[in-house]
Every structure is written in structure tokens, then in C-alpha cells.
Tab-separated table of C-alpha atoms in Angstrom:
chain	number	residue	atom	x	y	z
A	12	MET	CA	56.155	106.320	152.906
A	13	PRO	CA	52.095	105.202	152.479
A	14	SER	CA	50.164	105.784	155.579
A	15	PRO	CA	48.185	102.671	155.613
A	16	ASP	CA	45.163	105.022	155.044
A	17	SER	CA	46.502	106.150	152.151
A	18	ASP	CA	47.120	102.027	151.245
A	19	ALA	CA	43.147	100.672	151.879
A	20	SER	CA	41.546	103.448	149.735
A	21	LEU	CA	44.009	102.225	146.915
A	22	ALA	CA	43.401	98.454	147.158
A	23	PRO	CA	40.015	98.800	145.907
A	24	ALA	CA	40.605	101.250	143.684
A	25	LEU	CA	42.936	98.766	141.872
A	26	ALA	CA	41.243	95.953	141.309
A	27	ALA	CA	38.149	98.121	140.194
A	28	TRP	CA	41.144	99.059	137.270
A	29	ARG	CA	40.656	97.014	133.687
A	30	LEU	CA	42.481	97.433	131.218
A	31	GLU	CA	41.133	97.467	128.398
A	32	PRO	CA	43.318	98.094	125.092
A	33	THR	CA	41.541	98.769	121.688
A	34	ARG	CA	42.968	96.366	118.827
A	35	ASP	CA	45.404	97.269	116.177
A	36	PRO	CA	44.600	94.978	113.581
A	37	GLY	CA	46.831	96.894	111.185
A	38	PHE	CA	50.177	96.278	113.559
A	39	ARG	CA	52.067	93.279	113.393
A	40	GLY	CA	51.864	94.283	109.554
A	41	ALA	CA	53.602	97.268	110.237
A	42	VAL	CA	56.153	96.155	111.531
A	43	ARG	CA	57.122	93.692	109.893
A	44	ALA	CA	56.805	96.690	106.769
A	45	ARG	CA	59.050	98.805	109.374
A	46	LEU	CA	61.419	96.093	110.150
A	47	ALA	CA	61.483	95.510	105.434
A	48	ALA	CA	62.095	98.884	105.052
A	49	PRO	CA	65.297	100.258	103.749
A	50	GLY	CA	67.433	101.270	107.297
A	51	GLY	CA	64.360	100.445	109.681
A	52	LEU	CA	66.142	97.087	110.943
A	53	PRO	CA	68.905	98.439	113.325
A	54	TRP	CA	72.910	97.551	112.160
A	55	GLY	CA	73.313	95.346	115.195
A	56	VAL	CA	70.345	92.744	115.036
A	57	TYR	CA	71.345	93.360	111.260
A	58	LEU	CA	75.176	91.791	111.584
A	59	ARG	CA	73.953	89.469	114.243
A	60	ARG	CA	70.870	87.978	111.405
A	61	HIS	CA	73.264	87.990	109.040
A	62	ALA	CA	76.402	86.122	110.619
A	63	GLY	CA	77.479	84.671	107.820
A	64	PRO	CA	77.873	86.442	105.515
A	65	VAL	CA	79.076	89.660	107.588
A	66	ALA	CA	81.908	86.839	109.222
A	67	ALA	CA	82.925	86.195	105.324
A	68	ALA	CA	83.057	89.469	104.160
A	69	CYS	CA	85.207	90.217	106.868
A	70	VAL	CA	87.304	86.462	106.752
A	71	LEU	CA	87.446	87.527	103.020
A	72	ALA	CA	88.592	92.274	103.589
A	73	LEU	CA	91.653	90.923	105.730
A	74	VAL	CA	93.020	88.174	104.007
A	75	ALA	CA	92.254	90.369	100.103
A	76	GLY	CA	93.965	93.512	103.215
A	77	GLY	CA	96.349	91.034	103.969
A	78	TRP	CA	97.684	90.496	100.817
A	79	LEU	CA	98.028	94.177	99.697
A	80	GLY	CA	99.779	94.266	102.800
A	81	HIS	CA	102.372	92.235	102.262
A	82	ALA	CA	102.754	92.642	98.561
A	83	GLN	CA	103.566	96.369	98.785
A	84	ALA	CA	105.914	96.039	101.322
A	85	ARG	CA	107.730	93.686	99.275
A	86	ALA	CA	107.325	95.955	96.680
A	87	ARG	CA	108.855	98.837	98.615
A	88	ALA	CA	111.252	96.400	99.717
A	89	ALA	CA	112.664	95.060	96.117
A	90	ALA	CA	112.515	99.226	95.632
A	91	ASP	CA	115.018	99.819	98.245
A	92	ARG	CA	117.071	96.697	97.139
A	93	ASP	CA	116.599	97.621	93.686
A	94	GLU	CA	118.189	101.202	94.641
A	95	LEU	CA	120.196	99.962	96.160
A	96	ALA	CA	122.825	97.638	94.257
A	97	GLU	CA	121.716	100.342	91.163
A	98	SER	CA	124.071	103.014	93.351
A	99	TYR	CA	126.296	100.469	94.651
A	100	VAL	CA	127.684	99.128	91.091
A	101	ARG	CA	127.245	102.374	89.622
A	102	ALA	CA	130.191	104.530	92.340
A	103	LEU	CA	132.636	101.034	91.510
A	104	ASP	CA	131.852	101.687	86.801
A	105	ALA	CA	134.284	103.918	85.760
A	106	ARG	CA	132.374	104.687	82.443
A	107	SER	CA	128.625	106.616	85.082
A	108	LEU	CA	131.847	107.950	86.930
A	109	THR	CA	133.760	109.683	84.226
A	110	ALA	CA	129.963	109.684	81.941
A	111	PRO	CA	129.993	113.362	80.218
B	11	MET	CA	70.872	99.638	102.191
B	12	ARG	CA	72.391	101.532	105.170
B	13	ASN	CA	72.552	98.422	106.658
B	14	LEU	CA	74.707	97.630	103.351
B	15	LEU	CA	75.909	100.566	103.388
B	16	TYR	CA	77.723	99.792	107.082
B	17	THR	CA	78.796	97.023	106.478
B	18	ALA	CA	81.038	97.374	103.407
B	19	LEU	CA	82.435	99.618	105.789
B	20	LEU	CA	83.731	97.411	108.704
B	21	ALA	CA	84.551	95.094	105.690
B	22	LEU	CA	86.459	98.739	104.203
B	23	VAL	CA	88.259	98.922	107.560
B	24	VAL	CA	89.513	95.526	108.120
B	25	ALA	CA	90.938	95.781	104.783
B	26	GLY	CA	92.369	99.159	105.654
B	27	ALA	CA	93.409	97.261	109.270
B	28	ALA	CA	94.692	94.902	108.152
B	29	ALA	CA	96.718	95.745	104.856
B	30	ALA	CA	98.474	98.403	107.158
B	31	GLY	CA	99.124	95.643	109.934
B	32	PHE	CA	101.113	93.128	107.307
B	33	TYR	CA	102.362	95.504	105.371
B	34	PHE	CA	104.290	97.723	108.604
B	35	SER	CA	105.110	94.189	110.068
B	36	GLN	CA	106.490	93.393	106.877
B	37	ARG	CA	108.805	96.265	105.931
B	38	ASP	CA	112.738	95.581	106.279
B	39	TYR	CA	113.435	98.512	108.119
B	40	GLU	CA	117.115	97.573	108.012
B	41	LEU	CA	116.803	98.048	104.078
B	42	SER	CA	114.876	101.259	104.111
B	43	ARG	CA	117.442	102.857	106.070
B	44	ALA	CA	120.280	101.545	103.877
B	45	ALA	CA	118.248	103.474	100.766
B	46	ARG	CA	117.247	105.827	102.786
B	47	ALA	CA	121.753	106.884	103.874
B	48	GLN	CA	122.739	104.974	100.190
B	49	ASP	CA	125.271	102.661	102.742
B	50	ALA	CA	125.932	99.919	100.374
B	51	MET	CA	127.874	97.798	103.582
B	52	ALA	CA	125.120	98.088	105.217
B	53	TRP	CA	122.906	96.529	102.819
B	54	LEU	CA	125.137	93.942	101.897
B	55	ARG	CA	126.006	93.454	105.509
B	56	SER	CA	122.071	93.024	105.437
B	57	GLU	CA	120.861	91.347	101.989
B	58	TYR	CA	124.010	88.713	102.205
B	59	HIS	CA	123.851	88.202	106.070
B	60	LEU	CA	127.387	88.427	106.042
B	61	THR	CA	129.800	88.408	109.120
B	62	ALA	CA	131.853	90.644	111.356
B	63	ALA	CA	135.003	89.315	108.960
B	64	GLN	CA	133.609	89.588	105.903
B	65	GLU	CA	132.198	92.784	106.039
B	66	ALA	CA	135.877	93.243	107.453
B	67	ALA	CA	137.579	91.718	104.714
B	68	ILE	CA	134.200	92.844	102.415
B	69	THR	CA	135.102	96.654	103.372
B	70	GLY	CA	139.089	96.518	102.287
B	71	LEU	CA	138.560	94.820	99.370
B	72	GLN	CA	136.759	97.677	98.295
B	73	ASN	CA	139.052	100.239	99.675
B	74	GLU	CA	142.220	98.941	97.095
B	75	TYR	CA	139.627	98.797	94.356
B	76	ALA	CA	138.383	102.432	94.669
B	77	VAL	CA	142.347	103.197	94.058
B	78	VAL	CA	142.098	100.735	90.459
B	79	CYS	CA	138.559	102.106	89.807
B	80	ALA	CA	140.299	105.415	90.037
B	81	ASP	CA	142.926	104.674	87.920
B	82	HIS	CA	140.087	103.149	85.258
B	83	CYS	CA	138.378	106.885	85.729
B	84	ALA	CA	141.187	109.219	85.121
B	85	ALA	CA	142.115	106.912	82.245
B	86	ILE	CA	138.781	107.408	80.465
B	87	LEU	CA	138.215	110.909	80.813
B	88	ALA	CA	142.217	111.648	79.807
B	89	ALA	CA	140.668	109.838	76.752
B	90	ARG	CA	137.916	111.928	76.465
B	91	LYS	CA	139.507	115.058	76.757
B	92	ARG	CA	141.758	114.431	73.501
B	93	ALA	CA	139.483	113.210	72.077
B	94	ALA	CA	140.878	110.349	71.494
B	95	PRO	CA	139.802	107.709	69.093
B	96	ALA	CA	136.347	105.687	70.496
B	97	ALA	CA	138.529	102.336	70.029
B	98	GLU	CA	140.718	103.380	73.035
B	99	VAL	CA	137.638	104.656	74.683
B	100	THR	CA	135.690	101.512	74.375
B	101	ALA	CA	139.046	99.083	75.190
B	102	LEU	CA	139.356	101.859	78.098
B	103	GLU	CA	135.529	100.813	79.205
B	104	LYS	CA	136.397	97.140	78.851
B	105	THR	CA	139.255	96.991	81.185
B	106	CYS	CA	137.462	98.724	83.293
B	107	THR	CA	134.283	96.146	83.241
B	108	ASP	CA	136.745	93.184	83.500
B	109	ALA	CA	138.607	94.827	85.906
B	110	MET	CA	135.063	95.605	87.878
B	111	ARG	CA	134.006	91.562	87.389
B	112	GLY	CA	136.484	90.849	88.588
B	113	HIS	CA	136.304	92.716	91.932
B	114	PHE	CA	132.731	91.607	92.617
B	115	ASN	CA	133.361	88.165	91.544
B	116	GLN	CA	136.453	88.000	94.663
B	117	VAL	CA	133.272	89.820	97.117
B	118	ALA	CA	131.413	86.556	96.266
B	119	ALA	CA	133.836	84.493	96.977
B	120	LEU	CA	134.520	86.083	100.437
B	121	MET	CA	130.819	85.778	101.313
B	122	SER	CA	129.300	81.910	102.105
B	123	PRO	CA	128.580	79.718	99.652
B	124	ALA	CA	124.872	80.726	98.967
B	125	GLU	CA	125.748	84.174	99.205
B	126	GLY	CA	127.966	84.531	96.530
B	127	PRO	CA	126.105	83.798	93.755
B	128	ARG	CA	122.834	85.070	94.533
B	129	TYR	CA	125.302	88.535	95.390
B	130	LEU	CA	126.877	87.501	91.806
B	131	GLN	CA	122.848	87.727	90.217
B	132	GLU	CA	122.017	90.986	91.352
B	133	VAL	CA	125.470	92.520	90.237
B	134	LEU	CA	126.756	91.881	87.187
B	135	PRO	CA	123.699	92.117	84.885
B	136	ARG	CA	123.828	95.739	86.003
B	137	ILE	CA	127.592	96.558	84.396
B	138	ASP	CA	125.786	95.456	80.805
B	139	GLN	CA	122.855	97.426	81.848
B	140	TYR	CA	125.031	100.011	82.159
B	141	ALA	CA	126.295	100.464	78.418
B	142	HIS	CA	122.637	98.829	76.862
B	143	GLN	CA	120.901	101.928	78.509
B	144	ASN	CA	123.732	104.381	77.453
B	145	ALA	CA	125.063	103.691	74.347
B	146	PRO	CA	125.555	105.250	71.247
B	147	ASN	CA	122.630	105.942	68.373
B	148	THR	CA	122.604	105.410	65.186
B	149	ARG	CA	121.953	109.159	64.244
B	150	GLY	CA	124.813	110.691	64.997
B	151	THR	CA	123.340	113.070	67.356
B	152	PRO	CA	123.273	112.840	71.239
């Protein structure tokens, strides 16, 4: 815990303290250049900035992926159905059972 | 460029997850099981929505037809063994295919009015397909 004496000696020092930063005329330009540089913008910021196109791309990917999965499931079912129907008919076909 | 790549990867992950989700949720697992086990009755049951009574009746019909089919097999084999004339073998094969058509029509009649024609549409063309797939060639060599 600071003593009242040390507070008293700190107060004039703080009162006399002046911060004089040197002006960097290229600061804004450097920030812009960094943001514009490839990979300069953090991905989270990039996503927020391009929320519309990113959301559209995700919806498109969702629809395309869903359609592909649906088509694959249908193709698999069709192949299974075809295999079963073929073996069912062949099992009752004396021609295939006696094929040389 | 890096951000664009990350975004493309995100879209790819979304597409992959959607594809997997739809594929696994829409697969016909009963059909796949039947195909793996080569279980024709399981296929008929699920594909043509058979009731227990229809399934029992069709099983009975198939058991009866198995005897007929075995007779046809024996006749065709015997004809081939004694190198019977082609016309005789063809006639025996026609008897076999006619019996198959009759059997399939009987099975269809046991199904519901909506499923019977669908079943016939699936199985009847396969009788003729076999004849076309295995038609003798014109070169006189196998």
C-alpha cells in the first residue's frame, strides 16, 4: 500500500509530465498498405467485411453438397435395387441356372 | 489471397458436410442390407410394401415355383447333355420363360394394385434382357 508521502511526491511529477509524440506522416498510409497487402486482413475481419458474398458462397456450397449427397444416395439405392432384382429373376430362371 | 483460400476451404467443408449429411440421412439402409445378404424377400417386402399376409402368400408361391423351376432346369440340362437339336432347347427355354412370366404375374396379383404393376415393370424386362445378353453369336464360336 503506498504511503501518503510517496503520493505527495508523485503528484507534482505527474503534473509536470508532458507527452509529446512525434508525428508519423506515413502512419495512415502504412496501415492502409498493410490492410491491402495479401493476407493482411485477419480472416475474421475479412469474413465480417464480406459477409454477404461469404454467406452466399456457403448457401451455394450447402445446396450443391446436399444435392450431391442426395444424388449419391439415390444412385446407391438404384444400384442395390438393380442387383437385387437381377439376382431375384436369375434365381428363378432355368436358363441362367443351367448356363454352360 | 490467403483469406480467399480460407473462405474457399470453408465453402468446401460446408459442401462436404452437406453431402455427407444428405447421403447418410437419405440412404435406404434396408435395401442395402438386403443387397448385401442377397435377400430377395427382404427386398420385395421393403420395395413393394408387403403386408405379412402378402409376404407369406408370395413365399408360398415361390416355394411352389421352385419345384417347377427345378423341373425346367432338369429338362434343359438333359437336352443339353444329349446334344438335343437347338429347336428343342429353345422350346424348353420358352416353356421356362413362359412359366416365369406366369409366376411373376401371380406374385404381382398378390401385391397391392399400385405395387403389382411396378413390380412387373421391374422384373419382366429382365427375362428378355437375359436372352439378349446371352444370344448366340453368328461366328459359330463361343
